[in-house]
Coordinates of C-alpha atoms and ligand atoms in Angstrom, one line a residue:
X1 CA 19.3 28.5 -33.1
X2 CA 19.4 31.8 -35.3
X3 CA 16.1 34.0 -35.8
X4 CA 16.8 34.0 -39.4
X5 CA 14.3 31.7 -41.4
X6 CA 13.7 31.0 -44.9
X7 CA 11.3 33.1 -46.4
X8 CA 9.8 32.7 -49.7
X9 CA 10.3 36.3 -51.3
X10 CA 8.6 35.2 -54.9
X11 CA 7.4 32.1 -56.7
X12 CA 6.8 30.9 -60.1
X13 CA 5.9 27.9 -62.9
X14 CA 5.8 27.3 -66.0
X15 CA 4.0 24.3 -67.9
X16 CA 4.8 23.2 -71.3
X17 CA 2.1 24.1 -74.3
X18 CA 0.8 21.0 -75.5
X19 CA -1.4 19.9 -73.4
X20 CA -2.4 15.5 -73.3
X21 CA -5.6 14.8 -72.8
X22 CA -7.8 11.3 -71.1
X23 CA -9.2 10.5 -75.0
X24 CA -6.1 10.8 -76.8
X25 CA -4.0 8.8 -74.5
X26 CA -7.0 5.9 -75.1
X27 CA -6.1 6.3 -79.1
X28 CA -2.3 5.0 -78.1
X29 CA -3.1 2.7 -75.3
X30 CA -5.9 0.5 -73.9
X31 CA -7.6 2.8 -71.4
X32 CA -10.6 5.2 -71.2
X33 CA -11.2 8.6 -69.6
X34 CA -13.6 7.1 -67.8
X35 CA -10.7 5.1 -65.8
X36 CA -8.1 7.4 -65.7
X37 CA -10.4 10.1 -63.9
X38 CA -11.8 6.9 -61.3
X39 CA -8.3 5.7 -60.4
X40 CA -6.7 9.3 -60.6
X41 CA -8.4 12.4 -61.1
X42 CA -6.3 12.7 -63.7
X43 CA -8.0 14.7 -67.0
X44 CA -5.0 16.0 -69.0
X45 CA -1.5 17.0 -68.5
X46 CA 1.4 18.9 -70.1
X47 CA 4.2 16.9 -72.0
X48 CA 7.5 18.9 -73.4
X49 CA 8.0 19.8 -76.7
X50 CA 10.5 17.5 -78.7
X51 CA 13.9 19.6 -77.7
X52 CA 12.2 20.9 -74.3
X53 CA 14.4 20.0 -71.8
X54 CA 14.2 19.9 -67.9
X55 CA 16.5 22.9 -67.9
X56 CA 14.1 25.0 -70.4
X57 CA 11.0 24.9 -68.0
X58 CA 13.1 25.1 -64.8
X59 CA 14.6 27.9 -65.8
X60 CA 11.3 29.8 -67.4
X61 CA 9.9 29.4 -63.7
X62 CA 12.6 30.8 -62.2
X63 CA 12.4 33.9 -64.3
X64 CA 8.3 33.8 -63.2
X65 CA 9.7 33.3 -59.8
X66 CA 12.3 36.1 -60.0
X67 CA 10.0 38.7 -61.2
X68 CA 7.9 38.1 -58.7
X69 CA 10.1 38.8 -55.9
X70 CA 11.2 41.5 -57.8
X71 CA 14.8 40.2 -57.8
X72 CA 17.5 40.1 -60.8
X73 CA 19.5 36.9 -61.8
X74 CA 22.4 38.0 -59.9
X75 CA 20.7 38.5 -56.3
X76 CA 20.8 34.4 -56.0
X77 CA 23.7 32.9 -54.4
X78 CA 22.2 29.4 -54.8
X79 CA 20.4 27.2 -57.3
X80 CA 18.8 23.3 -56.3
X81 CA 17.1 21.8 -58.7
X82 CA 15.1 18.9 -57.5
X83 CA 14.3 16.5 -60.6
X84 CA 14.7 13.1 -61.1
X85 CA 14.9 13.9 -65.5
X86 CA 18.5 15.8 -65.6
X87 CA 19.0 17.2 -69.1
X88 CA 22.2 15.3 -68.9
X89 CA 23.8 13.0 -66.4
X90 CA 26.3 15.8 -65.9
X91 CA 26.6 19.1 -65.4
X92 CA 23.7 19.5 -63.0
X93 CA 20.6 20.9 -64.3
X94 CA 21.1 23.1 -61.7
X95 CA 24.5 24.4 -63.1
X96 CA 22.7 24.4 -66.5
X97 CA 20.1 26.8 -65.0
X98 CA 22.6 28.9 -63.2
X99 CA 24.0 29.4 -67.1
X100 CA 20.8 30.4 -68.8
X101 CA 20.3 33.0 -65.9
X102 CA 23.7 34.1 -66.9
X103 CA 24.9 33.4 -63.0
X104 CA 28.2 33.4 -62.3
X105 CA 29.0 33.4 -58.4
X106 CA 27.5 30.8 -55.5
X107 CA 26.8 27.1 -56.3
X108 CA 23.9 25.4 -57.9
X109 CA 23.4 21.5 -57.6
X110 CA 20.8 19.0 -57.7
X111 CA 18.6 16.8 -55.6
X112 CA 17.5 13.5 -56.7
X113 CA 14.3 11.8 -54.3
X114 CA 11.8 11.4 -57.0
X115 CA 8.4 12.7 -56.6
X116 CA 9.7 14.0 -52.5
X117 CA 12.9 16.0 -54.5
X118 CA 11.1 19.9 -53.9
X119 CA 10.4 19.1 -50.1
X120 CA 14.0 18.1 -49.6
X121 CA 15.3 20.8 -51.5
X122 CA 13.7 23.4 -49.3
X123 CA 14.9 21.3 -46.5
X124 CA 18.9 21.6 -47.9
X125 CA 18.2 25.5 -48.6
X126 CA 16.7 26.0 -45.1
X127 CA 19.8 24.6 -43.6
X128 CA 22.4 26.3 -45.9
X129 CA 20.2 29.9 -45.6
X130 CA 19.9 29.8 -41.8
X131 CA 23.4 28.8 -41.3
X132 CA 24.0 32.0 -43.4
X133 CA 26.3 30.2 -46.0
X134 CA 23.5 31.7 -48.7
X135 CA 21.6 34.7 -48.6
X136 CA 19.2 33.8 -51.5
X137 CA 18.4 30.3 -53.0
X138 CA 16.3 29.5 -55.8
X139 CA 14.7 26.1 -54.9
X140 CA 13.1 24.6 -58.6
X141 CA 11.4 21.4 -58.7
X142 CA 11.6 20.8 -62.9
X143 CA 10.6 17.1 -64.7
X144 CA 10.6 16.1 -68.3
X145 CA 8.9 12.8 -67.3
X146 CA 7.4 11.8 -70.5
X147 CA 10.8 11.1 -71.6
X148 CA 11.1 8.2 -69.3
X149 CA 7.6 6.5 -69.5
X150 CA 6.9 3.4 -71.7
X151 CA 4.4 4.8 -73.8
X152 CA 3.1 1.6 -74.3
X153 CA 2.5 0.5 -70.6
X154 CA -0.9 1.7 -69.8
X155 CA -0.7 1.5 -65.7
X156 CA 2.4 4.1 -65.9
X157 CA 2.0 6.3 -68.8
X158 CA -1.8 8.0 -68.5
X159 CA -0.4 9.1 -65.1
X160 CA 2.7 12.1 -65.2
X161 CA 3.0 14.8 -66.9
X162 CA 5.6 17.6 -67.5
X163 CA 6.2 21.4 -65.5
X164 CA 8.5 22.8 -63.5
X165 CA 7.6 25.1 -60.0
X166 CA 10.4 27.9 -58.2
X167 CA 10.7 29.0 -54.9
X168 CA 13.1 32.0 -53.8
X169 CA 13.9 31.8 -50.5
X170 CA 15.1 34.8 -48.7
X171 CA 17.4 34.7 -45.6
X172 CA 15.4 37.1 -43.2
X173 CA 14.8 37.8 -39.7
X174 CA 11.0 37.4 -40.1
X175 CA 7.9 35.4 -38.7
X176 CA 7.2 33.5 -42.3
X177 CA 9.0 31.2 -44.2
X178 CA 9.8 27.9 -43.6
X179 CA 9.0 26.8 -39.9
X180 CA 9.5 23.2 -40.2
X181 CA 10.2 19.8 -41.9
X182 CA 10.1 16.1 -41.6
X183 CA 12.1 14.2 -43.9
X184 CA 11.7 10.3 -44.1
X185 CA 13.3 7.5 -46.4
X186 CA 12.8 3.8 -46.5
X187 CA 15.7 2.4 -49.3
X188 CA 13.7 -1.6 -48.4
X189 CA 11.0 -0.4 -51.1
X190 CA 13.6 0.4 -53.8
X191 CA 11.5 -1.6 -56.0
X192 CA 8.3 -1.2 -56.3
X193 CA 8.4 2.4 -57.4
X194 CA 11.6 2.5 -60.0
X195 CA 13.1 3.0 -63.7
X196 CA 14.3 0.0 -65.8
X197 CA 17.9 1.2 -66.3
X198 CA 20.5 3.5 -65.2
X199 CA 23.9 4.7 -65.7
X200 CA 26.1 2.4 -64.2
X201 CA 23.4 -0.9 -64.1
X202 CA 22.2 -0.3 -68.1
X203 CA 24.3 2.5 -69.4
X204 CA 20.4 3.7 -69.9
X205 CA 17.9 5.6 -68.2
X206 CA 15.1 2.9 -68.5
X207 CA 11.6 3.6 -68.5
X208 CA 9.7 4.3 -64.9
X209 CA 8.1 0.8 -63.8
X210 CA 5.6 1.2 -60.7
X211 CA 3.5 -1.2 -58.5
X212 CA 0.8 0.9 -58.1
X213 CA -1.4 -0.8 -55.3
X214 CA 2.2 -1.2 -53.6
X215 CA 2.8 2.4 -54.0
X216 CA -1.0 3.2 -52.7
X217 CA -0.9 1.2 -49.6
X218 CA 2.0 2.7 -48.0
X219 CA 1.0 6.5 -49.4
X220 CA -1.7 7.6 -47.0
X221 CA -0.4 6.1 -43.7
X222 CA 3.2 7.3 -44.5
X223 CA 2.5 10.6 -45.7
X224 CA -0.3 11.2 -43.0
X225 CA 2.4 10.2 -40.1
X226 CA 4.9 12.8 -41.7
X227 CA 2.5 15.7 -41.4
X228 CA 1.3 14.5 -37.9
X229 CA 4.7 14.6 -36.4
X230 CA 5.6 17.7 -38.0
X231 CA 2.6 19.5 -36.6
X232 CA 3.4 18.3 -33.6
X233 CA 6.7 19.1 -33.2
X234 CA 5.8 22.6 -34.4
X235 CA 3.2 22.6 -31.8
X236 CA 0.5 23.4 -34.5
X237 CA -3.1 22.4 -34.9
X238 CA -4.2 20.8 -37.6
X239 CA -7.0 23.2 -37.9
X240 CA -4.9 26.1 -37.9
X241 CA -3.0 25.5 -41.0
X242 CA -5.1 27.3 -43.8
X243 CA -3.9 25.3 -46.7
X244 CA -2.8 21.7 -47.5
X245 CA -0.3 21.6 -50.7
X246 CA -0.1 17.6 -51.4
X247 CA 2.0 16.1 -54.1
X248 CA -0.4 15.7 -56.9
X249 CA 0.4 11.7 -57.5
X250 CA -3.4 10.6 -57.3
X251 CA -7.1 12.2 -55.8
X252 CA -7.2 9.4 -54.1
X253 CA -4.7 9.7 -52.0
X254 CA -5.0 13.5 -51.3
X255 CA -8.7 12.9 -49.9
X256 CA -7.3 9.6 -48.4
X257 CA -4.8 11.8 -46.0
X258 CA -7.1 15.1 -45.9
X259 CA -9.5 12.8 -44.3
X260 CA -7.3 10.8 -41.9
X261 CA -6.2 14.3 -40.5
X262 CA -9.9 15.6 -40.7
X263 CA -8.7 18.4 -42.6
X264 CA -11.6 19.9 -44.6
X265 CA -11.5 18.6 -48.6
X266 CA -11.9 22.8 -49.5
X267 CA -8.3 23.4 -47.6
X268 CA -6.6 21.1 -50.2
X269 CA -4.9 22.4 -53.3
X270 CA -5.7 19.7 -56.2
X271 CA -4.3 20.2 -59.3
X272 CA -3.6 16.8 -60.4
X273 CA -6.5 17.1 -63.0
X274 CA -4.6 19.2 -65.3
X275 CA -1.2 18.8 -64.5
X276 CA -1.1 14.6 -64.0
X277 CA 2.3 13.9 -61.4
X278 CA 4.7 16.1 -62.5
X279 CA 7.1 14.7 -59.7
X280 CA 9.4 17.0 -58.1
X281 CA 7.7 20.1 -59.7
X282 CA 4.1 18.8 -58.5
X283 CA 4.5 21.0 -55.0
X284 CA 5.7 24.7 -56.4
X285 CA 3.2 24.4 -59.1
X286 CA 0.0 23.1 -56.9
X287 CA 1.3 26.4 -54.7
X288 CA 1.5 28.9 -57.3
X289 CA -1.7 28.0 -59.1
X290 CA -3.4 28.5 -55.6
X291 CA -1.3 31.5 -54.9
X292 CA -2.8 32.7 -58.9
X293 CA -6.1 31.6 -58.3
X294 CA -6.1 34.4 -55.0
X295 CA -6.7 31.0 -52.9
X296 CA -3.3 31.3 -50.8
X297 CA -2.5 34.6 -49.8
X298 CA 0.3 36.2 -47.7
X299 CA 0.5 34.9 -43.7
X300 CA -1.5 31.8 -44.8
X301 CA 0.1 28.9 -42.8
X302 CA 0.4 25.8 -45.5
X303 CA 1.5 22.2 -45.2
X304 CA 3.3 20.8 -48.0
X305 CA 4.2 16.9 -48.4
X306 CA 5.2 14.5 -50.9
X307 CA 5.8 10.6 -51.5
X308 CA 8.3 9.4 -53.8
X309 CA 10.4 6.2 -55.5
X310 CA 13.0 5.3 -52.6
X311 CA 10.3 5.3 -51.2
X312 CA 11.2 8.7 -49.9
X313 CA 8.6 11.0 -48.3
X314 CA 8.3 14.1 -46.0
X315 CA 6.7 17.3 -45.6
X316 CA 7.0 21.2 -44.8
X317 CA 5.3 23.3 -42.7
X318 CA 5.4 26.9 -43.8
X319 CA 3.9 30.4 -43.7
X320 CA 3.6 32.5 -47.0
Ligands
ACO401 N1 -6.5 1.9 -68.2 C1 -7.4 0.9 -68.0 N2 -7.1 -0.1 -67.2 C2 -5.9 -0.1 -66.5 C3 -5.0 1.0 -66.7 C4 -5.3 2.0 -67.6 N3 -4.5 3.1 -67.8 N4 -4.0 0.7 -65.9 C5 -4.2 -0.4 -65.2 N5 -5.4 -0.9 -65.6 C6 -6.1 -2.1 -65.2 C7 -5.1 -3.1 -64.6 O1 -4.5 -3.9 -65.6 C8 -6.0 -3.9 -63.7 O2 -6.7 -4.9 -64.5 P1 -7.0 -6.4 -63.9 O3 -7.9 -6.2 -62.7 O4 -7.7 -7.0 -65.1 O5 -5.6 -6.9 -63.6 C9 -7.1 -2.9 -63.2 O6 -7.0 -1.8 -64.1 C10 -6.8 -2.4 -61.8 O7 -5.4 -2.0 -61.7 P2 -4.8 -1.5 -60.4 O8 -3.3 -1.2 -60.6 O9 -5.1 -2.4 -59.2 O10 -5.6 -0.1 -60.2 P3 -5.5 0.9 -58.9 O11 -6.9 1.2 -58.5 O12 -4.5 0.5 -57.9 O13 -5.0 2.2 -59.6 C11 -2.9 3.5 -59.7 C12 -3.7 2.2 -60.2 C13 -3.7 4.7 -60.2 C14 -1.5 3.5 -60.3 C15 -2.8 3.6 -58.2 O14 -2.4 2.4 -57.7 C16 -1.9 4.7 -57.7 O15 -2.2 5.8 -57.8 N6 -0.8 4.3 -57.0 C17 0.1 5.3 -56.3 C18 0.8 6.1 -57.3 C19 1.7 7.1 -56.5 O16 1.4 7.6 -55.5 N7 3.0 7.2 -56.9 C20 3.9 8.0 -56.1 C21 4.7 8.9 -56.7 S1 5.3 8.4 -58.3 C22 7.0 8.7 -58.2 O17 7.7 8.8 -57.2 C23 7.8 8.8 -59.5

């Protein structure tokens, strides 16, 4: 094994203006705000301006992302974009990105595992950096998923919202970065967490259809079993990792695990009140909110996991 590691040299996000809230979701839809914040936690979220594409806000977070590592354009030599709402079947969004940052040498592709795409993208990158095939990837988990809900079907649409979160990951000889992953599918659960249509089944994308006490049920005890053998492979103690950075699907099901791992509720970044599941951007944004806020800081030790339509799940032990 190399000494090189991953390291994340600069991060960024972007959310789209309009912001969604509880109340005027009730004026399209039989619900309340009263319901959405039991069952969720969820108060408002962003959705993408009419023309807004997945593209647009991946690629305005990895210019946040880029100035913050002080970097320019042309120090990446690769792009994976983690969403599961391509601005087109084809060319990636990834390639689309790499053409708005006005790239023009390495690769760029995507990664499609729903709301788990941004763990398994830093998993790819890790791999590809350490092997020193790259020397710099840009890792952006971007959604438009308001443009695949039923906006009539009250149990999926008060619940995702639209953003985009980048990572830049610097190949380094160094003692942070990325120290660890666990990566899990289960393809037997295809349906209870999928979209209507698709390419080659509808010649349509479809709208997302859920079964939400399905999806519930296997979230905590899959996710928590992720993180446990990850920390234990890493030979880390729960109670040393300073922050927990959960996929914001529900705060439910981030107390749900906190607690089954007895980590303290005040170590876990929750955003899900203002951003709703944002799918594969829900990670990089819950981070750099908590990196904004001053909460996470340089040499803090976080765990990061997701759960997503496959099902697909994993999660990523890392030091800022
Ligand atoms: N407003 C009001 N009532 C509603 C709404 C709504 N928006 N939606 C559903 N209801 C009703 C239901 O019709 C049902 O009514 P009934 O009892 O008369 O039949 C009642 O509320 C309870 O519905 P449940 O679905 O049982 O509610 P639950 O407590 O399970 O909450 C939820 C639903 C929030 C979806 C929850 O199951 C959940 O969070 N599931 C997991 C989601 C998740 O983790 N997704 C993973 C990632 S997503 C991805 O990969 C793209």
């Amino acid at each position: 094994m190399s000494d090189f590691r991953a390291r994340l040299a600069g991060q960024g996000y972007y959310l789209p203006e309009r912001v969604v809230t509880n109340e005027e979701l009730s004026t399209r839809v039989e619900t309340s705000d009263e319901w959405i914040r039991a069952r969720t936690g969820i108060r408002e979220r962003r959705i993408a301006a009419e023309g807004e594409t997945t593209s647009d806000l991946g690629f305005e977070a990895a210019k946040q992302a880029l100035s913050d590592a002080r970097l320019s354009a042309d120090d990446i030599d690769l792009i994976i974009v983690a969403t599961t709402t391509p601005d087109l079947v084809f060319p990636a969004t990834a390639a689309l990105i790499q053409k708005k940052l006005g790239i023009r040498h390495g690769a760029a592709f995507d990664i499609q595992a729903v709301c788990s795409g941004f763990i398994y993208a830093l998993a790819v990158a890790d791999g590809l950096l350490k092997g020193g095939v790259f020397q710099r990837a840009l890792v952006i988990g971007s959604e438009t998923m308001s443009r695949i809900l039923n906006w009539e079907d009250r149990t999926t649409c008060v619940l995702f919202g639209d953003g985009a979160g980048a990572w830049i990951l610097d190949r380094t000889e160094s003692d942070s970065g990325l120290l660890g992953y666990d990566l899990r599918s289960e393809g037997h659960y295809a349906d209870i967490l999928k979209t209507s249509g698709g390419v080659s089944a509808t010649q349509s994308s479809g709208f997302l259809e859920m079964e939400g006490p399905a999806v519930f049920k296997h979230a905590v005890t899959k996710i928590s079993n992720s993180m446990q053998r990850l920390l234990e492979r890493e030979n880390v103690d729960v109670n040393d990792v300073d922050w927990f950075v959960p996929h914001q699907a529900n705060q439910r099901i981030l107390e749900g695990v906190a607690d089954k791992l007895k980590i303290d509720r005040n170590r876990v970044v929750s955003t899900v009140a203002v951003h709703g599941n944002t799918s594969a951007a829900s990670v990089p944004l819950a981070f750099g909110q908590a990196v904004s806020d001053g909460r996470i800081k340089r040499g803090n030790l976080c765990l990061l996991e997701a759960l997503g339509g496959g099902l697909t799940w994993g999660s990523v032990l890392m030091r800022y």
